[in-house]
Coordinates of C-alpha atoms in Angstrom, one line a residue:
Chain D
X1 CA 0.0 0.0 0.0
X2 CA 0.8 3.7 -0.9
X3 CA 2.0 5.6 2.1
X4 CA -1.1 8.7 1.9
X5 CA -0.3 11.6 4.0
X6 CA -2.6 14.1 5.7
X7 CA -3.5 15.7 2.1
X8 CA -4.2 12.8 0.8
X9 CA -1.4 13.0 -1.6
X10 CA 1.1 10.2 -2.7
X11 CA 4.6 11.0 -1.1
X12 CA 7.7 10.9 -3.3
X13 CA 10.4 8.8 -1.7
X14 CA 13.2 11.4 -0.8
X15 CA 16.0 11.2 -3.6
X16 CA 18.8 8.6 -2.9
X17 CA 21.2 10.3 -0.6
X18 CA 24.5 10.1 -3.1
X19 CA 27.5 9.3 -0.4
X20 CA 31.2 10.0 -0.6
X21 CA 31.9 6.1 -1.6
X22 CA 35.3 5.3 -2.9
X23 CA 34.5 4.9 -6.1
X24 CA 33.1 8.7 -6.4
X25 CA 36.1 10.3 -4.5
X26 CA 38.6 8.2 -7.0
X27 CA 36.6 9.4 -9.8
X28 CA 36.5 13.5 -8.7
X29 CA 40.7 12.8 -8.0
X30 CA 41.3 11.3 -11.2
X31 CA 39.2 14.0 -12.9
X32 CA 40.5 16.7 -10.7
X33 CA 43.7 15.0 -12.4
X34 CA 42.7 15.7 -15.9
X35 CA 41.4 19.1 -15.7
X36 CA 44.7 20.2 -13.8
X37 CA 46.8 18.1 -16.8
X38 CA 44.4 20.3 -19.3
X39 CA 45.1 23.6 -16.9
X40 CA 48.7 22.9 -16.9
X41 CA 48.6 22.0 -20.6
X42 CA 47.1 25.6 -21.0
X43 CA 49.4 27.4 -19.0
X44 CA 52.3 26.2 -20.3
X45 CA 51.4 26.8 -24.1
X46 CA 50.5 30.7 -22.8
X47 CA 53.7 31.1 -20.7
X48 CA 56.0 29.2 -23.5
X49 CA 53.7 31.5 -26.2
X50 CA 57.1 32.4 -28.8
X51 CA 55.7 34.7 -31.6
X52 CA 58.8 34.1 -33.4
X53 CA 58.2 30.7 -33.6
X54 CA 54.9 30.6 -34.1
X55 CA 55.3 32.9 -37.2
X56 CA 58.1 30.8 -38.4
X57 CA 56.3 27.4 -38.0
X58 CA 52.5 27.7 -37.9
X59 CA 52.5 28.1 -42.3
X60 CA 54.9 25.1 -42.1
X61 CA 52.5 22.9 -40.0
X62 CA 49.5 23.8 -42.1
X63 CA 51.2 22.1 -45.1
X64 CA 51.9 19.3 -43.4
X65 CA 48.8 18.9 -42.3
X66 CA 48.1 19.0 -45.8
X67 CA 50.7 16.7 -46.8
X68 CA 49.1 14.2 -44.2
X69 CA 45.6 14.9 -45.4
X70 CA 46.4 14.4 -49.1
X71 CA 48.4 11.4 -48.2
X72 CA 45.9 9.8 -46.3
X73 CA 43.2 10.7 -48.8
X74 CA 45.4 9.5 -52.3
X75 CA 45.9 6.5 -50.2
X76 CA 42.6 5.4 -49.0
X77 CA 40.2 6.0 -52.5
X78 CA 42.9 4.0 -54.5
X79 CA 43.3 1.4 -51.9
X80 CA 39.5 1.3 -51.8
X81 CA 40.0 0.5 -55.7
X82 CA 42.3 -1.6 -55.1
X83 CA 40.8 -3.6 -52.3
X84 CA 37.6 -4.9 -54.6
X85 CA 40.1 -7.2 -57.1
X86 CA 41.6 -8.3 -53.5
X87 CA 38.2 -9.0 -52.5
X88 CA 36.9 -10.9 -55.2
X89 CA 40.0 -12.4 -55.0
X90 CA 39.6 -13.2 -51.4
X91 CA 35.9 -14.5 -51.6
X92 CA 36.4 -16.4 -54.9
X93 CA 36.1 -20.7 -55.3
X94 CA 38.7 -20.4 -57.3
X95 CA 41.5 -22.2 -55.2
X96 CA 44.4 -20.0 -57.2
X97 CA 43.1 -16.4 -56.7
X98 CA 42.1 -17.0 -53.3
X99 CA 45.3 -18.0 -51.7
X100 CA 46.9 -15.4 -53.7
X101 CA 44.2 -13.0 -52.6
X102 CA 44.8 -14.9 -49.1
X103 CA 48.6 -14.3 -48.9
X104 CA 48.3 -10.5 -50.1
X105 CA 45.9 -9.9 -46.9
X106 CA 48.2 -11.8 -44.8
X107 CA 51.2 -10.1 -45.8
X108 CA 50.3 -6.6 -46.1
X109 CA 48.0 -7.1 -42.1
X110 CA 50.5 -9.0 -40.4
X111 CA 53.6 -6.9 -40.8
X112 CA 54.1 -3.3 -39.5
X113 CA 53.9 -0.1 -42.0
X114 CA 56.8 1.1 -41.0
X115 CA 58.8 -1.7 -42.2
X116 CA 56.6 -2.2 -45.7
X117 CA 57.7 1.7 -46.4
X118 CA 61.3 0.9 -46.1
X119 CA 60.9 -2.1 -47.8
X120 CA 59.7 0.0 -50.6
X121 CA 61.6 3.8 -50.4
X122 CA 65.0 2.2 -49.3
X123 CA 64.4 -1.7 -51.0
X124 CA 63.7 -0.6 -54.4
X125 CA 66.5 1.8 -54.9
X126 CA 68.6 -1.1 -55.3
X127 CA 66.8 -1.9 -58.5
X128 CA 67.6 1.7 -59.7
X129 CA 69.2 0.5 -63.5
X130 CA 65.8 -1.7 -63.7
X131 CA 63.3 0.5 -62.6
X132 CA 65.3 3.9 -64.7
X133 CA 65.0 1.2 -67.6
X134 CA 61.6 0.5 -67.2
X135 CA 61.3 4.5 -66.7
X136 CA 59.2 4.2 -63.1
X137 CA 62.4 5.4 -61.1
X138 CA 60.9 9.0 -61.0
X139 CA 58.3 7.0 -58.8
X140 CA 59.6 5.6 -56.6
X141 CA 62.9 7.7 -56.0
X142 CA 60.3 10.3 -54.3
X143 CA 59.4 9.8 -50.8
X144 CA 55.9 11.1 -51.5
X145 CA 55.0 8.5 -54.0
X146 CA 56.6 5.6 -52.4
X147 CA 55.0 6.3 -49.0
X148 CA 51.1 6.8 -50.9
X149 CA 52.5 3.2 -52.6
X150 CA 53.0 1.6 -49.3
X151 CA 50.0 3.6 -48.0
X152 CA 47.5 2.0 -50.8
X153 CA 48.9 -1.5 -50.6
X154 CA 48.6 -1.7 -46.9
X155 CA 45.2 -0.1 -47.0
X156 CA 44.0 -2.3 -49.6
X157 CA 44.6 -5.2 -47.3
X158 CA 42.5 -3.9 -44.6
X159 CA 39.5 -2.6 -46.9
X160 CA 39.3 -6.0 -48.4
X161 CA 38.7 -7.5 -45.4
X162 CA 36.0 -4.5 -44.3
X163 CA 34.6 -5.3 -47.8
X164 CA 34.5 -9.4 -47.2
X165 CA 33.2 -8.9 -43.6
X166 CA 30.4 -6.8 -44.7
X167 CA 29.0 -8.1 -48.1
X168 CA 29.4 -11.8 -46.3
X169 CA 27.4 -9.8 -43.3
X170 CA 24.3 -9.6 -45.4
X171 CA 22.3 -12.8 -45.2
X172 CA 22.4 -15.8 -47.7
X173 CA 18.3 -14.7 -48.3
X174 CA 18.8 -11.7 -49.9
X175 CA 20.8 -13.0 -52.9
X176 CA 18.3 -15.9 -53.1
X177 CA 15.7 -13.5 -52.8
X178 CA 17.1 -11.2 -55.9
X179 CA 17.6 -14.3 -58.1
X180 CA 13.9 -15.3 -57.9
X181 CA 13.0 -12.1 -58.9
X182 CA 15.4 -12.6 -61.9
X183 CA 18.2 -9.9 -61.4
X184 CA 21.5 -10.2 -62.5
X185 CA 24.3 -11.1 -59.9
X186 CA 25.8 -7.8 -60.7
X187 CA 22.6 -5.8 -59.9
X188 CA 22.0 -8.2 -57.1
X189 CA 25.4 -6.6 -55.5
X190 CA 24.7 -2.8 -56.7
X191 CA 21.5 -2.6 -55.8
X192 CA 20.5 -5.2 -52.5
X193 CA 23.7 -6.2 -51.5
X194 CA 26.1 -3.3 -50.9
X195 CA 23.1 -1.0 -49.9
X196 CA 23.1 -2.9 -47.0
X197 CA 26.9 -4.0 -46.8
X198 CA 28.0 -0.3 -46.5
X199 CA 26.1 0.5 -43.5
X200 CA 28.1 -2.1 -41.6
X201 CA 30.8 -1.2 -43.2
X202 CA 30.7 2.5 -42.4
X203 CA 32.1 2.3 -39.3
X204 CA 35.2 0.3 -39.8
X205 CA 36.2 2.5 -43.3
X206 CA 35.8 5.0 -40.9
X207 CA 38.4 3.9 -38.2
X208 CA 40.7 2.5 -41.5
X209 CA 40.8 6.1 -42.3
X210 CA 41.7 7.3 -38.7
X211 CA 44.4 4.8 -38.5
X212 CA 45.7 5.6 -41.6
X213 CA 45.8 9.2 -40.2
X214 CA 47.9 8.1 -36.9
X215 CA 49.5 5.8 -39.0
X216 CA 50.7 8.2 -41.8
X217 CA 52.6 10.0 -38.9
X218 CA 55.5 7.5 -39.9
X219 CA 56.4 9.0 -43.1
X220 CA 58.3 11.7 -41.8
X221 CA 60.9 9.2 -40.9
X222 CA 61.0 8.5 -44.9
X223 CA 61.7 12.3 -45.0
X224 CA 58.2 13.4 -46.1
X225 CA 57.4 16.8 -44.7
X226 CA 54.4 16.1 -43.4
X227 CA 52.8 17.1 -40.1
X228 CA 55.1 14.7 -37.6
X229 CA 57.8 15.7 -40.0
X230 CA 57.5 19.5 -39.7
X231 CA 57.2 19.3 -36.2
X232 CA 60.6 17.2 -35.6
X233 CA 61.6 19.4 -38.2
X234 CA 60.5 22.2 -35.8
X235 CA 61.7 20.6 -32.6
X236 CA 65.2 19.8 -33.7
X237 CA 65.6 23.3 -34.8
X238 CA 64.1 24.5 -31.5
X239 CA 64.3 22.3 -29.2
X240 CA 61.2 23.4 -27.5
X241 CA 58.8 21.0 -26.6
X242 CA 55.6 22.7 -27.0
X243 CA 56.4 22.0 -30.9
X244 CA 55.1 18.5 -30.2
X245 CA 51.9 19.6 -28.2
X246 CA 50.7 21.8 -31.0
X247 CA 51.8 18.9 -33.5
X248 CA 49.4 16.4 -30.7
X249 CA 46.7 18.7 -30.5
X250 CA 46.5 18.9 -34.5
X251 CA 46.0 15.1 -34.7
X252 CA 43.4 14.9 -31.4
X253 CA 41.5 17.7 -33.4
X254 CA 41.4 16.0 -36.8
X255 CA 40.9 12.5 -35.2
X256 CA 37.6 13.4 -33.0
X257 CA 36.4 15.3 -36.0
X258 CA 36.6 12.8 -38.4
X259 CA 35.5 10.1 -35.2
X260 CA 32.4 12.2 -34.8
X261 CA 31.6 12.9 -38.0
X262 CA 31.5 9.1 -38.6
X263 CA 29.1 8.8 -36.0
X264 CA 27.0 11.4 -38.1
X265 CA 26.8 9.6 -41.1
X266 CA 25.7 5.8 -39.4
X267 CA 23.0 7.9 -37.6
X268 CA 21.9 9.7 -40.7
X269 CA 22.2 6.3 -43.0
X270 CA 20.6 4.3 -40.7
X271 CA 17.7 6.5 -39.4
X272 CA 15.2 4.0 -41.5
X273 CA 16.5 1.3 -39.0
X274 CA 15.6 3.4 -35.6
X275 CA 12.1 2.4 -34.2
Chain Z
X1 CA 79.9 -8.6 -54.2
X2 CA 79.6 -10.8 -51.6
X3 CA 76.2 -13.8 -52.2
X4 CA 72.7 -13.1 -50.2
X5 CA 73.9 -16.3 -48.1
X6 CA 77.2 -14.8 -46.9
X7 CA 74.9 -12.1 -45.5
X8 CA 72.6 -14.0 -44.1
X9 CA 75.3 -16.2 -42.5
X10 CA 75.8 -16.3 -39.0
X11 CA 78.8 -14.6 -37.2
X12 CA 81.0 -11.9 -38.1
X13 CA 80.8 -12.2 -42.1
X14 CA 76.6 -12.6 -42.2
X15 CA 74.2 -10.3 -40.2
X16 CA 71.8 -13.0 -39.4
X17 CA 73.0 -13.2 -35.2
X18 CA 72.2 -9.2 -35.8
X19 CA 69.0 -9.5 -36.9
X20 CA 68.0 -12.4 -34.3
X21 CA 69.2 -9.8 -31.6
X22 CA 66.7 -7.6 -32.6
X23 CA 63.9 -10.3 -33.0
X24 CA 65.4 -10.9 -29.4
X25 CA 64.6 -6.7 -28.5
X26 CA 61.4 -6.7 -30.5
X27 CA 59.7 -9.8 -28.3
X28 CA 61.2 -9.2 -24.9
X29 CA 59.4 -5.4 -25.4
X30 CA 56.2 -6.9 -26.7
X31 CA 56.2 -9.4 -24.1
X32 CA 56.9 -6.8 -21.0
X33 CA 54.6 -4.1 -22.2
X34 CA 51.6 -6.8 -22.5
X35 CA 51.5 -7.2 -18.9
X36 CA 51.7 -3.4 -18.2
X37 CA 49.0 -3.0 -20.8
X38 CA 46.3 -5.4 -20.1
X39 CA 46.2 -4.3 -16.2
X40 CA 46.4 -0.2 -17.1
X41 CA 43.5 -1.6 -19.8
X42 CA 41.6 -3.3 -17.2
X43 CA 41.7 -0.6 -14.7
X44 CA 40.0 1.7 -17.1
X45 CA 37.5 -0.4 -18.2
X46 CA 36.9 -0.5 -14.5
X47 CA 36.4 2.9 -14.1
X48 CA 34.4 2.9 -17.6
X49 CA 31.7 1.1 -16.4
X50 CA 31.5 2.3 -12.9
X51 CA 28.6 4.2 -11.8
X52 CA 30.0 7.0 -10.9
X53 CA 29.9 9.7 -13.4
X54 CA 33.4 11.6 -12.6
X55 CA 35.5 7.9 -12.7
X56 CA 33.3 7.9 -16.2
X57 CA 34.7 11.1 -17.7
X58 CA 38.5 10.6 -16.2
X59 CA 38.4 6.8 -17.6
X60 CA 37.2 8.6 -21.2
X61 CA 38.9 11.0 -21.3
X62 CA 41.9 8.9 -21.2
X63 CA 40.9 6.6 -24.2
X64 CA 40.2 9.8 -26.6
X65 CA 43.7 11.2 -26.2
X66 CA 45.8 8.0 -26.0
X67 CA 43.6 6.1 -29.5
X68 CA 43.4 9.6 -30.9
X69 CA 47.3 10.4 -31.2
X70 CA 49.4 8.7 -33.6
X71 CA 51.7 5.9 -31.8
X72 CA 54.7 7.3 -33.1
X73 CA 54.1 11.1 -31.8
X74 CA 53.0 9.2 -28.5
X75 CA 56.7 7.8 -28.2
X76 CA 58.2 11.0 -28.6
X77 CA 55.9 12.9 -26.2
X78 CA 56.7 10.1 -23.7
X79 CA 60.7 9.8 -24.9
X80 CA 61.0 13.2 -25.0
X81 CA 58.6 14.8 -22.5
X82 CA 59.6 12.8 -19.5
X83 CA 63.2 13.1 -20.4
X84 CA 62.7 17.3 -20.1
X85 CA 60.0 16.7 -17.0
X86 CA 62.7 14.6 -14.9
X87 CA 65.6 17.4 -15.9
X88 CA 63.8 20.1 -14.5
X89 CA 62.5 18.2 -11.6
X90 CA 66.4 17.1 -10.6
X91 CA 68.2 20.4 -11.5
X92 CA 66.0 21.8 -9.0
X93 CA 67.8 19.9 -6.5
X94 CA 70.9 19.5 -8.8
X95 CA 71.4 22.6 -10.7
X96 CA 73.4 20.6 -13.8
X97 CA 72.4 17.3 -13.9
X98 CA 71.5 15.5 -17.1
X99 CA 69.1 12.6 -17.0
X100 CA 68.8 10.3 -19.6
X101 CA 65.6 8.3 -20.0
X102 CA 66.1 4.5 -21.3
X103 CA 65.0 4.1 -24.6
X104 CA 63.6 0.6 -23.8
X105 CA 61.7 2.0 -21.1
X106 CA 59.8 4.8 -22.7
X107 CA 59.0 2.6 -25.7
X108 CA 57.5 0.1 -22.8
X109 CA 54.9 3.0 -21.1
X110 CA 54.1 4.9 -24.6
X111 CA 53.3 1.5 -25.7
X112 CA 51.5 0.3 -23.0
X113 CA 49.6 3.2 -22.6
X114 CA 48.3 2.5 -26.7
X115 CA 47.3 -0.4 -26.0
X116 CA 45.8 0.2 -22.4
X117 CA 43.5 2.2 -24.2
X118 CA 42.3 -0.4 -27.0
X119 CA 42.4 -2.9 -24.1
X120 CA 39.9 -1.0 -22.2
X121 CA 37.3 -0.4 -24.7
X122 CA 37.6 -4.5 -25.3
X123 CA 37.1 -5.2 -21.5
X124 CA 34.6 -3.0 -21.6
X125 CA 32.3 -4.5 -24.2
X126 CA 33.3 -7.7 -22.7
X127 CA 32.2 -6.5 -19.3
X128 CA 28.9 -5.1 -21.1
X129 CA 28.1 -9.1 -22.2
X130 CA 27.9 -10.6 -18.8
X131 CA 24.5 -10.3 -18.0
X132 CA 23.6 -8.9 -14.8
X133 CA 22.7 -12.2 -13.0
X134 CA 25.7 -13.3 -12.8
X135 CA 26.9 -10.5 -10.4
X136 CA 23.7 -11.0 -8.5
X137 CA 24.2 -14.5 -8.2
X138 CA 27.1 -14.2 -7.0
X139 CA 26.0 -11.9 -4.9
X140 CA 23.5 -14.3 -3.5
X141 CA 25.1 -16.9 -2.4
X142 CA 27.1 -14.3 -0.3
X143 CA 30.4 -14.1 -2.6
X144 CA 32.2 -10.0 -1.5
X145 CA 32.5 -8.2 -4.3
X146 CA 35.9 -8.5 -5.1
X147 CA 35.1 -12.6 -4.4
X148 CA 32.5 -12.2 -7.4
X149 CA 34.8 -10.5 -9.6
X150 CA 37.6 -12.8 -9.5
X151 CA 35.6 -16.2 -9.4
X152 CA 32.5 -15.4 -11.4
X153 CA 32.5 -13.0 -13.9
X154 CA 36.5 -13.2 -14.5
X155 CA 36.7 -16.4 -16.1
X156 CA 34.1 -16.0 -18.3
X157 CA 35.3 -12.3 -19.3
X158 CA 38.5 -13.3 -20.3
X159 CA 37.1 -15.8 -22.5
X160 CA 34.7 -12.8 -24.4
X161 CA 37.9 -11.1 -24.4
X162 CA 40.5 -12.9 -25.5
X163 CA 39.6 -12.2 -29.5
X164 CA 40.0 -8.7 -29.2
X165 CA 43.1 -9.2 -27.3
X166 CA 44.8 -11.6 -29.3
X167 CA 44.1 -8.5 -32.2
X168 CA 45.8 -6.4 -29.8
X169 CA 48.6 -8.3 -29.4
X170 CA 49.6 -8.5 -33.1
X171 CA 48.7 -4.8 -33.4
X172 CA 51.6 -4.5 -30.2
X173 CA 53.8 -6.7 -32.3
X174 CA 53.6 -4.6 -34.9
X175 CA 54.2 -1.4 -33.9
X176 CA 57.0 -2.4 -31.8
X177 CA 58.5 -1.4 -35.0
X178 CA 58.4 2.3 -34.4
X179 CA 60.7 2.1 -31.5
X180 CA 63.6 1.8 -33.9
X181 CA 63.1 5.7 -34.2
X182 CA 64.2 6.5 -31.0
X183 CA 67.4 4.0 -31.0
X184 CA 66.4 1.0 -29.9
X185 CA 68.1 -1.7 -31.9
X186 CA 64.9 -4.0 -32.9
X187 CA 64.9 -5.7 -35.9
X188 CA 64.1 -2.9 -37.9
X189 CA 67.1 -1.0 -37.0
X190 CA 69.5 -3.5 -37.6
X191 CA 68.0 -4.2 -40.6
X192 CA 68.7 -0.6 -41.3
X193 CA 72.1 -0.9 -40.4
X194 CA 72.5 -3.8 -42.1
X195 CA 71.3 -2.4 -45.2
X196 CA 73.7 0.8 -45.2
X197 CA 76.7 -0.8 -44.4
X198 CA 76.4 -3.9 -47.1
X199 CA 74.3 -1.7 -49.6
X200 CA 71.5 -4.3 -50.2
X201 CA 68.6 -2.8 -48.5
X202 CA 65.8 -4.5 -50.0
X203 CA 67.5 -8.0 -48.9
X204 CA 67.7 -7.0 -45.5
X205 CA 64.3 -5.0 -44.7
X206 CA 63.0 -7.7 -46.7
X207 CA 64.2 -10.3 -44.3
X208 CA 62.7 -7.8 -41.6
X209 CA 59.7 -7.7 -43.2
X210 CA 59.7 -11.2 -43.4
X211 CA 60.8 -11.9 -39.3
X212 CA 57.7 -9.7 -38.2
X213 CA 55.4 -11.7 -40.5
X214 CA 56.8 -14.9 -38.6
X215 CA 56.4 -13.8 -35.3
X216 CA 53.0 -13.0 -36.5
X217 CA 52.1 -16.3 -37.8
X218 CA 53.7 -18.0 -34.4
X219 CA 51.3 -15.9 -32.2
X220 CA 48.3 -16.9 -34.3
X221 CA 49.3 -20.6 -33.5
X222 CA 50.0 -19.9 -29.8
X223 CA 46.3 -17.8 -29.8
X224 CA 44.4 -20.6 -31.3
X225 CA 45.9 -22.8 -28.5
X226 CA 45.1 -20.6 -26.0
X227 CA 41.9 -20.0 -27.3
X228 CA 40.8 -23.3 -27.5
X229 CA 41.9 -24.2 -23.9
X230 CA 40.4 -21.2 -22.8
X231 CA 37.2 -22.5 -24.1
X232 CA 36.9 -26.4 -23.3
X233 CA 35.5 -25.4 -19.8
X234 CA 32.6 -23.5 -21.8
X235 CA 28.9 -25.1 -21.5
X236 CA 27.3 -25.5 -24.6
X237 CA 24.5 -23.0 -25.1

């Protein structure tokens, strides 16, 4: 029974008294923690503020920033390309093409970047008299090129498997489903398959490209002057340390933007899906 | 011109005892920053799924900046940063002192701290798949809390966990490589040196290339063990 006081009125139970448990004193340290790292983080950017050097290297971190950018984005749309031969490759009966499909995924997602850019920017100058013969040596005796080579290949890996994960995602039904109604297996995959493919695989593209963003950060040791390599460019020169805050701050900022405009898109392309 | 096998020999002539040296660096700093990872990791995905709002922020807080900068840029603000934080920290009670940080060592916390931060976000959606009985039953039969974590839910969240952290793991292996930046001779580096002095880089960071994909493949064997022993005390649903 309902506890009725005088005026006859139900009684709201008082609100939960909220105690000073361990848990919620841990948690206002460890964020007391974080605002005074943020604070300090502040502070020392104002009291380190150099004009000089901002003058001298803010132009010089916008371009690489764009180096980055254009890296990343050359890098992802032709590994996207290049990832749907891997994939048919990869998903094929065909025992040839899929172990070769196999081995390229294998190779290119089970060893690091760093060491599949060397391979490639220091490796294959020691073809030089085959590749000036061939007359690709203006490729790949640029740092650029070689790293949006290394970039591609690597990226193409891990979109094929995005790719394979996703279209295999879509249930067996649906292609049953299309061939009754007597489509073609190539409008089939345009037009029921990959609608539904891409939503599930909107959200992994959309961490391949972040990663390729943190990842691309290795091409400065290639000598590419993009953002990490202006900014050891900077520091070297400097040897002031705030060069690498601005430089982390740069890639926080263009990593949550790009995390939360991901999250955009999969709400917008799946608002027919909310109930 | 000396043959590929005289340089992949053993000994003085061949760089092959250099390049298992660094295999040697490359595991022994995968191996010590797992440990250091998965307990940081699991710490955070404590505080991640607390009820507390504030332990909520400080534990998310924590995963945007460490998965949001790129590993290699976290090295050098660790390398680099604590290097200058200990310097000014000792020359105020030793007005010229120089302090060097290990090489080894800052690879070990700016990688652990990476992968802390994967880690956690795995635990966590582990943590999110034991249902809520399970705590309560434990609860129940008058298990303490910390007697429910370690005997209920713990064995079976390890077991939703372990994919994820067997990903993690290669992804570790893997970027392991970056320490060669900062001077640590991995295999990487002495691939590197390997390459200048002898002139045949794409033999050596080929071999490289080749070592990493090894260690890869031996870890998938040893995680499909694991994996499957892990699972053999698992009730069939």
């Amino acid at each position: 029974m309902t506890a009725v006081s005088a005026s006859g009125i139900a009684e709201l139970p008082p609100p939960p008294v909220r105690r000073w448990t361990r848990e919620r004193i841990a948690g206002h340290v460890l964020t007391g923690l974080w605002a005074l790292a943020g604070a300090g983080l502040v502070l020392y950017l104002v009291f380190a503020w150099n004009p000089e050097l901002f003058a001298r290297w803010a132009p010089a971190y916008l371009r690489g920033l764009g180096v980055t950018l254009l890296l990343v984005a050359i890098s992802v749309v032709a590994g996207a390309i290049l990832s749907i031969p891997v994939c048919y490759g990869r998903m094929s009966r065909n025992p040839v093409l899929s172990a070769l499909a196999f081995c390229y995924v294998y190779f290119f997602r089970g060893t690091p970047l760093l060491a599949q850019t060397f391979l490639i920017y220091y490796g294959l100058g020691e073809f030089r008299p085959q590749l000036q013969e061939i007359g690709l040596w203006w490729f790949f005796r640029e740092a650029f090129y070689c790293a949006v080579f290394a970039f591609t290949l690597n990226t193409a890996a891990y979109q094929a498997e995005i790719l394979r994960g996703a279209i295999q995602s879509v249930p067996r039904g649906q292609w049953e489903g299309a061939a009754s109604l007597g489509l073609h297996r190539l409008q089939t995959l345009g037009k029921i398959i990959l609608p539904q493919a891409l939503i599930v695989a909107l959200r992994p593209y959309g961490n391949e490209i972040i990663l390729m963003i943190k990842g691309s950060a290795i091409v400065a040791i290639i000598t590419v002057p993009d953002l990490m390599g202006q900014t050891r460019l900077a520091y070297s020169r400097s040897f002031d340390f705030q060069t690498y805050l601005w430089a982390a701050l740069i890639y926080l900022a263009v990593v949550e933007t790009l995390r939360h405009a991901t999250d955009w898109i999969e709400r917008r392309i799946t608002r027919h899906l909310v109930r | 011109m000396q043959s590929a096998w005289t340089l992949l020999s053993w000994g003085p002539e061949g760089w092959l005892d250099d390049i298992a040296s660094g295999v040697l660096v490359t595991v022994s700093l995968a191996a010590l920053t797992l440990p250091l990872g998965l307990l940081m990791g699991f710490a955070v995905a404590l505080a991640k799924k607390s009820d507390e709002p504030s332990l909520r922020l400080a534990g998310n807080v924590y995963t945007t900046i460490f998965r949001g900068l790129p590993e290699l840029l976290t090295l050098f603000l660790v390398y680099f940063g604590v290097q200058i934080g200990l310097q000014t920290l000792v020359r105020l009670f030793v007005p010229d002192a120089t302090v060097e940080v290990n090489s080894f060592v800052s690879g070990m916390v700016a990688l652990g701290v990476v992968f802390s931060s994967y880690a956690s976000e795995v635990f966590l959606s582990a943590f999110r798949a034991i249902p809520r009985g399970q705590y309560e039953g434990g609860y129940s039969v008058g298990l303490s809390k910390a007697q429910t974590m370690r005997l209920v839910v713990m064995p079976q969240l390890i077991r939703i966990a372990l994919p994820g952290l067997a990903n993690l793991w290669l992804i570790l292996l893997k970027d392991t490589a970056l320490i060669s930046v900062i001077g640590l001779s991995d295999i990487l580096r002495q691939a590197s040196i390997a390459s200048r002095v002898t002139k045949h880089p794409f033999l050596f960071f080929g071999v490289a290339t080749l070592a990493f994909l090894v260690l890869a493949i031996v870890s998938s064997v040893a995680i499909g063990r694991i994996e499957r022993s892990v699972g053999r005390g698992e009730a069939r649903r």
